[in-house]
PDB file of C-alpha atoms and ligand atoms in Angstrom:
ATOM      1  CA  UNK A   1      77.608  84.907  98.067  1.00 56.00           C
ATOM      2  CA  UNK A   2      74.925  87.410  96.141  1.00 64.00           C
ATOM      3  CA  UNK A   3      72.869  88.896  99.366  1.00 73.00           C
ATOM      4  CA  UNK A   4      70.745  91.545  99.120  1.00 92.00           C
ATOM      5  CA  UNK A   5      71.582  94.292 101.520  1.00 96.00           C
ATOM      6  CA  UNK A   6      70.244  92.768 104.756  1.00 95.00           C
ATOM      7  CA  UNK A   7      71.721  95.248 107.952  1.00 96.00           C
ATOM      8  CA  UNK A   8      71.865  92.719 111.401  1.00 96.00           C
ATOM      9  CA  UNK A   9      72.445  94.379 114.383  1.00 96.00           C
ATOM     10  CA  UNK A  10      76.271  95.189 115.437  1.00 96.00           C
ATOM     11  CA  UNK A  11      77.695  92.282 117.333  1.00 95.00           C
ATOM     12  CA  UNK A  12      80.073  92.496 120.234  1.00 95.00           C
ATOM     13  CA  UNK A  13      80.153  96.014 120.929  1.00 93.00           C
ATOM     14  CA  UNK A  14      82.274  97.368 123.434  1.00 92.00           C
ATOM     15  CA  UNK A  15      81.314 100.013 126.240  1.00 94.00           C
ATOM     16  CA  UNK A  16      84.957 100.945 127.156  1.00 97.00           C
ATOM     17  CA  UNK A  17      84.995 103.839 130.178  1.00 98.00           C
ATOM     18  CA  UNK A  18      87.125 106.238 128.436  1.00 98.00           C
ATOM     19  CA  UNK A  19      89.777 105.724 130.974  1.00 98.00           C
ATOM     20  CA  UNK A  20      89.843 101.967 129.923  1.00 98.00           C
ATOM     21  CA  UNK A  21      89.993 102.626 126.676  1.00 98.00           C
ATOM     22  CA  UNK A  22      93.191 104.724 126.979  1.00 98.00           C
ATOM     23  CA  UNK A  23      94.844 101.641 129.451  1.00 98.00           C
ATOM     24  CA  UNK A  24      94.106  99.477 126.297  1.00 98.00           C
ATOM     25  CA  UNK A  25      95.147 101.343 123.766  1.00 98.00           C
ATOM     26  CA  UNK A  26      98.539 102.069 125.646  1.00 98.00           C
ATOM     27  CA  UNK A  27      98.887  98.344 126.873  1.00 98.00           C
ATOM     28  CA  UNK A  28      98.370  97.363 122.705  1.00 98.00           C
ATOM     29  CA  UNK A  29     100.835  99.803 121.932  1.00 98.00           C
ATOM     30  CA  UNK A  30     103.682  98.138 124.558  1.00 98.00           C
ATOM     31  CA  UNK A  31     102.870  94.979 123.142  1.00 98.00           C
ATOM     32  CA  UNK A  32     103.121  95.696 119.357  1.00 98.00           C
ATOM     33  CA  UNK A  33     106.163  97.304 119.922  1.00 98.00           C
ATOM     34  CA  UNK A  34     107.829  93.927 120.549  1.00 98.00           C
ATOM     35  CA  UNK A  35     107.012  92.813 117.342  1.00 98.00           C
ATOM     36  CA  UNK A  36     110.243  92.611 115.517  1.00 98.00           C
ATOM     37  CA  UNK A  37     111.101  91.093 111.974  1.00 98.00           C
ATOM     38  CA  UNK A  38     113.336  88.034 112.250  1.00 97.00           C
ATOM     39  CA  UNK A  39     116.100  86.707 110.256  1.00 97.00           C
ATOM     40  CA  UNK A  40     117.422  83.622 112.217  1.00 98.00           C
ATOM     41  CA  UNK A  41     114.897  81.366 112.986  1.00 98.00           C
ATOM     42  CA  UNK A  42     114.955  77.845 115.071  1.00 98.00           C
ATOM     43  CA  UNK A  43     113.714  74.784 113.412  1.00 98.00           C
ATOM     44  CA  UNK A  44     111.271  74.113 116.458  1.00 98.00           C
ATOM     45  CA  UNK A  45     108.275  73.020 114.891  1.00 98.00           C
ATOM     46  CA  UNK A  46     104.783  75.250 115.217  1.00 98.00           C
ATOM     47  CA  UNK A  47     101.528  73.340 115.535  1.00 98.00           C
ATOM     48  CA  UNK A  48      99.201  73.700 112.356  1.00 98.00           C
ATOM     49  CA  UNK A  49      96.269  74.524 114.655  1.00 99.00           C
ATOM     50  CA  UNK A  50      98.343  78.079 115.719  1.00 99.00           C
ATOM     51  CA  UNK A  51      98.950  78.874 112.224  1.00 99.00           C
ATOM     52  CA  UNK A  52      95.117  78.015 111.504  1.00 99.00           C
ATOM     53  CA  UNK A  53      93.698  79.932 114.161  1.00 99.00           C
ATOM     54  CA  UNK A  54      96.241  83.325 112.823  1.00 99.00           C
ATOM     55  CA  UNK A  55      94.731  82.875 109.505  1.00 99.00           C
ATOM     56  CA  UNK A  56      91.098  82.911 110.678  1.00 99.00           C
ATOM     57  CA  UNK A  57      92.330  86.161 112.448  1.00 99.00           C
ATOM     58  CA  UNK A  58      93.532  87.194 109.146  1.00 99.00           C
ATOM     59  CA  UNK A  59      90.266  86.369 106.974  1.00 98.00           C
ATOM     60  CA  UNK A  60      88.746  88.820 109.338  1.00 98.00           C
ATOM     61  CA  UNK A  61      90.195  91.795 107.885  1.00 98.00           C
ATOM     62  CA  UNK A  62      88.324  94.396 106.069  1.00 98.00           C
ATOM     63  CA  UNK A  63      88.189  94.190 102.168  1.00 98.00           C
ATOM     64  CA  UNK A  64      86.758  95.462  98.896  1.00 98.00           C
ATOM     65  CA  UNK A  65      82.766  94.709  98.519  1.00 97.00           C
ATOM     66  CA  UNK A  66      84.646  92.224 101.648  1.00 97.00           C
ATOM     67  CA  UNK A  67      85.193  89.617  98.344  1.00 97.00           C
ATOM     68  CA  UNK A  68      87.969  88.656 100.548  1.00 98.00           C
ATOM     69  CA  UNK A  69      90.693  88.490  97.938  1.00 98.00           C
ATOM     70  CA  UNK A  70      93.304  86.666  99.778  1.00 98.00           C
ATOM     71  CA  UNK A  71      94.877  83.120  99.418  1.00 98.00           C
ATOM     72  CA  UNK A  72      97.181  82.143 102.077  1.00 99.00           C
ATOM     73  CA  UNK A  73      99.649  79.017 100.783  1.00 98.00           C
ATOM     74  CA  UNK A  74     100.791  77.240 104.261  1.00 99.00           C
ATOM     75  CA  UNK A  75     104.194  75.028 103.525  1.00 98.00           C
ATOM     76  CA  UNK A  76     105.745  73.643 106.204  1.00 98.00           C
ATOM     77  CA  UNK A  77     106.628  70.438 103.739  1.00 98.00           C
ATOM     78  CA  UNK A  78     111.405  70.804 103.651  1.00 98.00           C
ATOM     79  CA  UNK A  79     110.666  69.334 100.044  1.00 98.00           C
ATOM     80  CA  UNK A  80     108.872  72.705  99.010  1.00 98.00           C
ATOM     81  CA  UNK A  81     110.796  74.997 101.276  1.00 98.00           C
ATOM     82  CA  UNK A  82     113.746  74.002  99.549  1.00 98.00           C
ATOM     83  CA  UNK A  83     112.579  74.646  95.990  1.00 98.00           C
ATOM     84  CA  UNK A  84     111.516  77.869  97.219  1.00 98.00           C
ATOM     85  CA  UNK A  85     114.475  78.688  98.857  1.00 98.00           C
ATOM     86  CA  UNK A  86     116.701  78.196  95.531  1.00 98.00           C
ATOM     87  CA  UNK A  87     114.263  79.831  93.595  1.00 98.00           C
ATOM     88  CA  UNK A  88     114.321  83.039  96.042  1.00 98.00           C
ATOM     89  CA  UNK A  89     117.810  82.741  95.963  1.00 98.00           C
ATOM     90  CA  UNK A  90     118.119  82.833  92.395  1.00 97.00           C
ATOM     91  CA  UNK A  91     116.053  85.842  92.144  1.00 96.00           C
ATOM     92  CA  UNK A  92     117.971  87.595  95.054  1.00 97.00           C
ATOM     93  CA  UNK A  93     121.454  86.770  93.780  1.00 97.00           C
ATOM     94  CA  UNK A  94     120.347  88.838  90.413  1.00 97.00           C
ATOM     95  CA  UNK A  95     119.235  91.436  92.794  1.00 96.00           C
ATOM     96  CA  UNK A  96     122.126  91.974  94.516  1.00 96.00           C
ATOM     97  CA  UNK A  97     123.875  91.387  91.721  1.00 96.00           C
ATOM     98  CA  UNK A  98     123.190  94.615  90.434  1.00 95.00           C
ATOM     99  CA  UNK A  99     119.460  94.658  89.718  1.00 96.00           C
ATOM    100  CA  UNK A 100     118.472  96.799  91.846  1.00 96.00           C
ATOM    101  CA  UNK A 101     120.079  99.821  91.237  1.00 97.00           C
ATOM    102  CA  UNK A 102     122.855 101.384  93.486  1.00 97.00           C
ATOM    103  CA  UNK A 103     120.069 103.435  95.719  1.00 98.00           C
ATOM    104  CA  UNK A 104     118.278 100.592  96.589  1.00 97.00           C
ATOM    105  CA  UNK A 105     120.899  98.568  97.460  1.00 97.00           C
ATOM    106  CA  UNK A 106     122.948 101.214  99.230  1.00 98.00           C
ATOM    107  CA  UNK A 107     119.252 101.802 101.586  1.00 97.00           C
ATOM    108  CA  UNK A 108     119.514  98.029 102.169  1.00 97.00           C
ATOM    109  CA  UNK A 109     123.615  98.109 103.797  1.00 97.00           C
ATOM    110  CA  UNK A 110     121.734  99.462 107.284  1.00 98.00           C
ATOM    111  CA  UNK A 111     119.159  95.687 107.078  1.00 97.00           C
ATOM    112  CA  UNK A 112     122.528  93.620 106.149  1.00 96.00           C
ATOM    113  CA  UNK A 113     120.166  91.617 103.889  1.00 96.00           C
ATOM    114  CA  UNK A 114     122.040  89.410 101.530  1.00 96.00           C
ATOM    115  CA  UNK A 115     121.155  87.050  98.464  1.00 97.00           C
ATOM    116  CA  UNK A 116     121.448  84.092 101.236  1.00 97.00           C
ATOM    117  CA  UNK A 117     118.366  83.217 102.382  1.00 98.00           C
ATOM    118  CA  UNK A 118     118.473  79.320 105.005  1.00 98.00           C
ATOM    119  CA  UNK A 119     115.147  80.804 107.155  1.00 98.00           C
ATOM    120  CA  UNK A 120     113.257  79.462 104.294  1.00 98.00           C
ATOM    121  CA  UNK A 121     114.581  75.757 104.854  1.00 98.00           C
ATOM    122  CA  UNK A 122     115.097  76.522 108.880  1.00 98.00           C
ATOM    123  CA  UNK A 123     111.579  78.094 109.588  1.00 98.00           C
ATOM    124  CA  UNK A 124     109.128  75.066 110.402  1.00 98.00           C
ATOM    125  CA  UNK A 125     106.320  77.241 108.373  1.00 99.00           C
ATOM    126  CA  UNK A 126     105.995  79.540 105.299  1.00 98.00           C
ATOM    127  CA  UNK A 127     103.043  81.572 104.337  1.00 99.00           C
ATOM    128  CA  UNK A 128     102.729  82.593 100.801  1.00 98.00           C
ATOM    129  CA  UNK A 129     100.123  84.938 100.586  1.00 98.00           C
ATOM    130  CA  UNK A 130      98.288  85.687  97.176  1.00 98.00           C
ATOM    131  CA  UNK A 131      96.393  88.419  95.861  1.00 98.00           C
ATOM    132  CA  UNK A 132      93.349  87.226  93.977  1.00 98.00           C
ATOM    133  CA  UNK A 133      93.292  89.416  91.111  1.00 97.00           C
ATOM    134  CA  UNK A 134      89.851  88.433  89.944  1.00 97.00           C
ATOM    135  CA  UNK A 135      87.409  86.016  91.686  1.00 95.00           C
ATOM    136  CA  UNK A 136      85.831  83.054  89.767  1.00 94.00           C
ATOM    137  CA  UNK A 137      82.549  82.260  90.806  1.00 90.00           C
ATOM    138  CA  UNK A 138      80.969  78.340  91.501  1.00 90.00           C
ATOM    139  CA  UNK A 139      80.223  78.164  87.433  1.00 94.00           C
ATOM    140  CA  UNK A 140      83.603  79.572  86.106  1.00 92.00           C
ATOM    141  CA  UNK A 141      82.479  82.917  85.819  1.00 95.00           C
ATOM    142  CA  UNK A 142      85.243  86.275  86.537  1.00 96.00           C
ATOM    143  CA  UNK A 143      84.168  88.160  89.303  1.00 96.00           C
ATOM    144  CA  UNK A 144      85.865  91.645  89.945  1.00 97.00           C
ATOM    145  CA  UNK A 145      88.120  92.305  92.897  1.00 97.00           C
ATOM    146  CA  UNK A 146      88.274  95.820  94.900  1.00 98.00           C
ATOM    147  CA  UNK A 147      91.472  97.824  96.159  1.00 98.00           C
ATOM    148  CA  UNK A 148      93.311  94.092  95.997  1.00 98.00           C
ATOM    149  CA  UNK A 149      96.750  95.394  97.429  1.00 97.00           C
ATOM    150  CA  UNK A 150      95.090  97.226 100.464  1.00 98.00           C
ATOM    151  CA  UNK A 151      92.845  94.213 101.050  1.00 98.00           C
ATOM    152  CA  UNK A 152      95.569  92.247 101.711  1.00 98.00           C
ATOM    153  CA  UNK A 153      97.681  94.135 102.973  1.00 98.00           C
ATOM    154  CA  UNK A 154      94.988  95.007 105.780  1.00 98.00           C
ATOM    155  CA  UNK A 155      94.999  90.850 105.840  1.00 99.00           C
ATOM    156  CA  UNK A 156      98.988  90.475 106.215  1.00 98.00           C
ATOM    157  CA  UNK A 157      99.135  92.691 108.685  1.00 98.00           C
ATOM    158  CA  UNK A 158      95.945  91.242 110.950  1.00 98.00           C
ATOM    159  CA  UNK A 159      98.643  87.694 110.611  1.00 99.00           C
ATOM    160  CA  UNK A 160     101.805  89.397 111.186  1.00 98.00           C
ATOM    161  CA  UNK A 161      99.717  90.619 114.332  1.00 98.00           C
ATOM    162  CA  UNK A 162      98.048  87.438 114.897  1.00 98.00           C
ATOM    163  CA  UNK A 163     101.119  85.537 115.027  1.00 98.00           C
ATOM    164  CA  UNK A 164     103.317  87.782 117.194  1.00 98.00           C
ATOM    165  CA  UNK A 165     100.288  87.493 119.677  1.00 98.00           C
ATOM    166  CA  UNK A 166     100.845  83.776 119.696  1.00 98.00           C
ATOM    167  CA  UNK A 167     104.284  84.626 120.279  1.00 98.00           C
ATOM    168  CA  UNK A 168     105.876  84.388 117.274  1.00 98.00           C
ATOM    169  CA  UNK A 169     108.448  85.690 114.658  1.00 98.00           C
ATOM    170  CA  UNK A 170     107.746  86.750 111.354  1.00 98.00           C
ATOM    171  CA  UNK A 171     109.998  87.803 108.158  1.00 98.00           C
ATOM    172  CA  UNK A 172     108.123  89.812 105.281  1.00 98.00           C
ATOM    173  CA  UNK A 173     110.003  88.522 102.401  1.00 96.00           C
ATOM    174  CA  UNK A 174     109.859  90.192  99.124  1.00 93.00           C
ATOM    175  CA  UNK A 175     111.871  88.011  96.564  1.00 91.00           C
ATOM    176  CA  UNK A 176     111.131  90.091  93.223  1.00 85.00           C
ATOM    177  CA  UNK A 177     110.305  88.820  90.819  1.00 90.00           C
ATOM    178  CA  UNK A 178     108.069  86.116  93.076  1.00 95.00           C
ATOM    179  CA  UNK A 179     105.863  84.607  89.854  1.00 96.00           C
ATOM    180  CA  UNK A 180     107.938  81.122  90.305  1.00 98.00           C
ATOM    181  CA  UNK A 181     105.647  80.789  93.850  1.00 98.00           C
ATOM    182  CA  UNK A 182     102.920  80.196  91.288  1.00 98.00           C
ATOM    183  CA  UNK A 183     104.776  77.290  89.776  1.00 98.00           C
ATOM    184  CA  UNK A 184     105.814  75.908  93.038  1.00 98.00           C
ATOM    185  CA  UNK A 185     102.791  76.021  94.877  1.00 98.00           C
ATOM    186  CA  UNK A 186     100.473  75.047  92.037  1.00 98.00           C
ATOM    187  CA  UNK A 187      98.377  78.386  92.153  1.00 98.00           C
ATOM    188  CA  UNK A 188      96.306  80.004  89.527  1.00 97.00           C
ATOM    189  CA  UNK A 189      96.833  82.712  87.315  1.00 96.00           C
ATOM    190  CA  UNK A 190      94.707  84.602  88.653  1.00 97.00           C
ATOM    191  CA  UNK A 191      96.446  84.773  91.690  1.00 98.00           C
ATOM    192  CA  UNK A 192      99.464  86.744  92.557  1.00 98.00           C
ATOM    193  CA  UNK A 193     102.257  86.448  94.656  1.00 98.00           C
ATOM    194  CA  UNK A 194     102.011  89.402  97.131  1.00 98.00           C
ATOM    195  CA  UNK A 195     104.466  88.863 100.208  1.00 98.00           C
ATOM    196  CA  UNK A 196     106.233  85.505 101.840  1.00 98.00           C
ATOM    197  CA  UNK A 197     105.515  85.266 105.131  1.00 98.00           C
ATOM    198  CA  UNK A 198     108.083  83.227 107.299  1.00 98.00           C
ATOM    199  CA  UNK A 199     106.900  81.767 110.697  1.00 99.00           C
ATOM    200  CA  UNK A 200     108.722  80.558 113.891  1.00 98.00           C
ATOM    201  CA  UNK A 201     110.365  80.737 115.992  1.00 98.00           C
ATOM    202  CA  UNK A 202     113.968  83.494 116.771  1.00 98.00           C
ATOM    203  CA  UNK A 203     116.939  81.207 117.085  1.00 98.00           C
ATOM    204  CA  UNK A 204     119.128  82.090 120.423  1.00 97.00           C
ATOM    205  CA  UNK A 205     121.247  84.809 118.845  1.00 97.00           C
ATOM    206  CA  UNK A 206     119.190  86.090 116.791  1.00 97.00           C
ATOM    207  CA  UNK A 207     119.332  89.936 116.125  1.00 97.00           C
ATOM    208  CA  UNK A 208     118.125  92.733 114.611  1.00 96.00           C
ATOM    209  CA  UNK A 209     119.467  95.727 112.747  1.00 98.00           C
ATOM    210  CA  UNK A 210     120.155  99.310 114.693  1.00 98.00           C
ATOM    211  CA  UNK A 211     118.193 100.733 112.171  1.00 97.00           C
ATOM    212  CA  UNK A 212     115.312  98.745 112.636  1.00 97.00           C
ATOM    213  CA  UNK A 213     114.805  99.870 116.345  1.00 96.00           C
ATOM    214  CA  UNK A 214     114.392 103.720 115.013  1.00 97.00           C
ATOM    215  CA  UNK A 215     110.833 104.193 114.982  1.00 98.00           C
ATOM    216  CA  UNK A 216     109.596 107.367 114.061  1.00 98.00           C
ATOM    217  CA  UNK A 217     107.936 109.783 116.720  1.00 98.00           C
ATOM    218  CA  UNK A 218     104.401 110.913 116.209  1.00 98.00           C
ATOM    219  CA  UNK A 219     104.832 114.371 115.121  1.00 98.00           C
ATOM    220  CA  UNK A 220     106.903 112.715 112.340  1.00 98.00           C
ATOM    221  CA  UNK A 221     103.888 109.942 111.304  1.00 98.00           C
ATOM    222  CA  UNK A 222     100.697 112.487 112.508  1.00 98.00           C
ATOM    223  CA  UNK A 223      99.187 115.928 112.346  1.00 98.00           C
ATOM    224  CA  UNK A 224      95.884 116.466 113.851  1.00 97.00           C
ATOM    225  CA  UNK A 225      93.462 119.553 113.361  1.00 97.00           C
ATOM    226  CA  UNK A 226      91.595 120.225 116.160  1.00 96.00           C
ATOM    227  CA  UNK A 227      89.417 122.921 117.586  1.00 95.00           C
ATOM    228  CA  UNK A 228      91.470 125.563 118.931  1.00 92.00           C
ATOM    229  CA  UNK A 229      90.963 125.275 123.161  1.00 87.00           C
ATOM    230  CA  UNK A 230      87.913 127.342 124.000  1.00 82.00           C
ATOM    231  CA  UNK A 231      86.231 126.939 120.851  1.00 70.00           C
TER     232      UNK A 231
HETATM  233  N1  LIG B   1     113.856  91.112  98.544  1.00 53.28           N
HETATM  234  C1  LIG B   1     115.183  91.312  99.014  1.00 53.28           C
HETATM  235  C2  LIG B   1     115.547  92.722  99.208  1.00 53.28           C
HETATM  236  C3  LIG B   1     114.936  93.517 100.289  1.00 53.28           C
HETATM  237  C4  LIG B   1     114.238  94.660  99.973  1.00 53.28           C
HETATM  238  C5  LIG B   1     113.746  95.444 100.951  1.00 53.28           C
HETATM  239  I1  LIG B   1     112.836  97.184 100.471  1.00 53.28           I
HETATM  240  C6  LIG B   1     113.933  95.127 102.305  1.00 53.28           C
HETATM  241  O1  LIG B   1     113.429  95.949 103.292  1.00 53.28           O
HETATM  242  C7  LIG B   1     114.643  93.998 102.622  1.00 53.28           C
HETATM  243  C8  LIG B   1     115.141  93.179 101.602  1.00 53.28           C
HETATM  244  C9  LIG B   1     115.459  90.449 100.252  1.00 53.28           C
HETATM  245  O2  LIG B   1     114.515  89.923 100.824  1.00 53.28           O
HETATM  246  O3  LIG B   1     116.608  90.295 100.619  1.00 53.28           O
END
């Protein structure tokens, strides 16, 4: 992938009235507000082909010198979710335990998170996504990433969006440390474990924590500097 800069003409440009524009922008907005991070999930199964199609959404996303630094690690194999479950769980258990610190862990009563962690068994798909923190080229050769965490990140959250559009849940999960992913999923060292991604599926009672509904209001998350009116 060595091009020479080479512009093509912008593709699929839209001509939205400003009026439509608005409508869509609005109509995203009601929609992404139903996304909400699950905890319980069903064991109903998800079809590859949805998960495939997310993470084509996902490889879309913008990225450093776009080298696309991003490996996505699909398991829906129980052998594998359950070595990854009692590896989390090992991790977490130290984390609660004490690891943490006090603040942390006093910031976490209002999520009711615990060291027990059955959606990684009970979710029919996890995602472990992987930061690549160099490439390697076709003959073994280190090629330099860009701005690696905001590359994916940009990525995680095009699938997070991706998969709520196909109407379903997702969990971020953070076990820290999450190196034993590496050993588990047979990555390379060059890769690191950025965030677990759980797919599926809300079981019937699932819920959500108070505190999670809370959104902040835009004068909280935006300032804008604008022409004064008559300007
Ligand atoms: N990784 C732990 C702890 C945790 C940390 C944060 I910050 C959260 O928002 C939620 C959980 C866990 O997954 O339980």
């Amino acid at each position: 992938m060595n091009f020479d800069y080479d512009p093509v003409p912008l593709p699929h440009r839209q001509a939205l009235s400003a009026e439509e524009s608005l409508r869509r922008a609005q109509e995203y907005y009601a929609f992404i507000r139903q996304r909400h991070t699950v905890r319980d999930f069903t064991d109903q199964p998800v079809n590859r082909a949805v998960i495939e199609a997310a993470l084509l959404a996902a490889g879309t996303a913008p990225s450093g010198a776009n080298h696309q630094p991003w490996h996505f690690a699909c398991i829906s194999d129980q052998a594998v979710k359950k070595a990854i479950r009692e590896a989390a769980e090992q991790e977490e258990r130290e984390f609660y335990g004490g690891k943490a610190g006090n603040e942390w862990l006093n910031d976490l009563k209002k999520i009711g998170t615990n060291a027990h962690k059955p959606f990684l068994e009970t979710a029919p798909w996890l995602i472990a996504i992987f930061a690549e923190r160099y490439g390697i080229d076709e003959d073994g050769n280190r090629r330099k990433n860009y701005y690696m965490p905001e590359s994916v990140g940009i990525a995680t959250g095009f699938l997070i969006n991706a998969l709520h559009h196909a109407g379903l849940a997702t969990l971020t999960h953070t076990p820290n440390p999450m190196k034993f992913l590496n050993g588990i999923l047979g990555r390379p060292s060059n890769e690191r474990p950025y965030i677990l991604l759980v797919v599926g599926h809300p079981a019937k009672d699932a819920t959500l924590p108070r505190a999670a509904t809370v959104k902040k209001p835009l004068a909280q998350i935006a300032s804008f500097l604008e022409p004064a009116p008559g300007q």
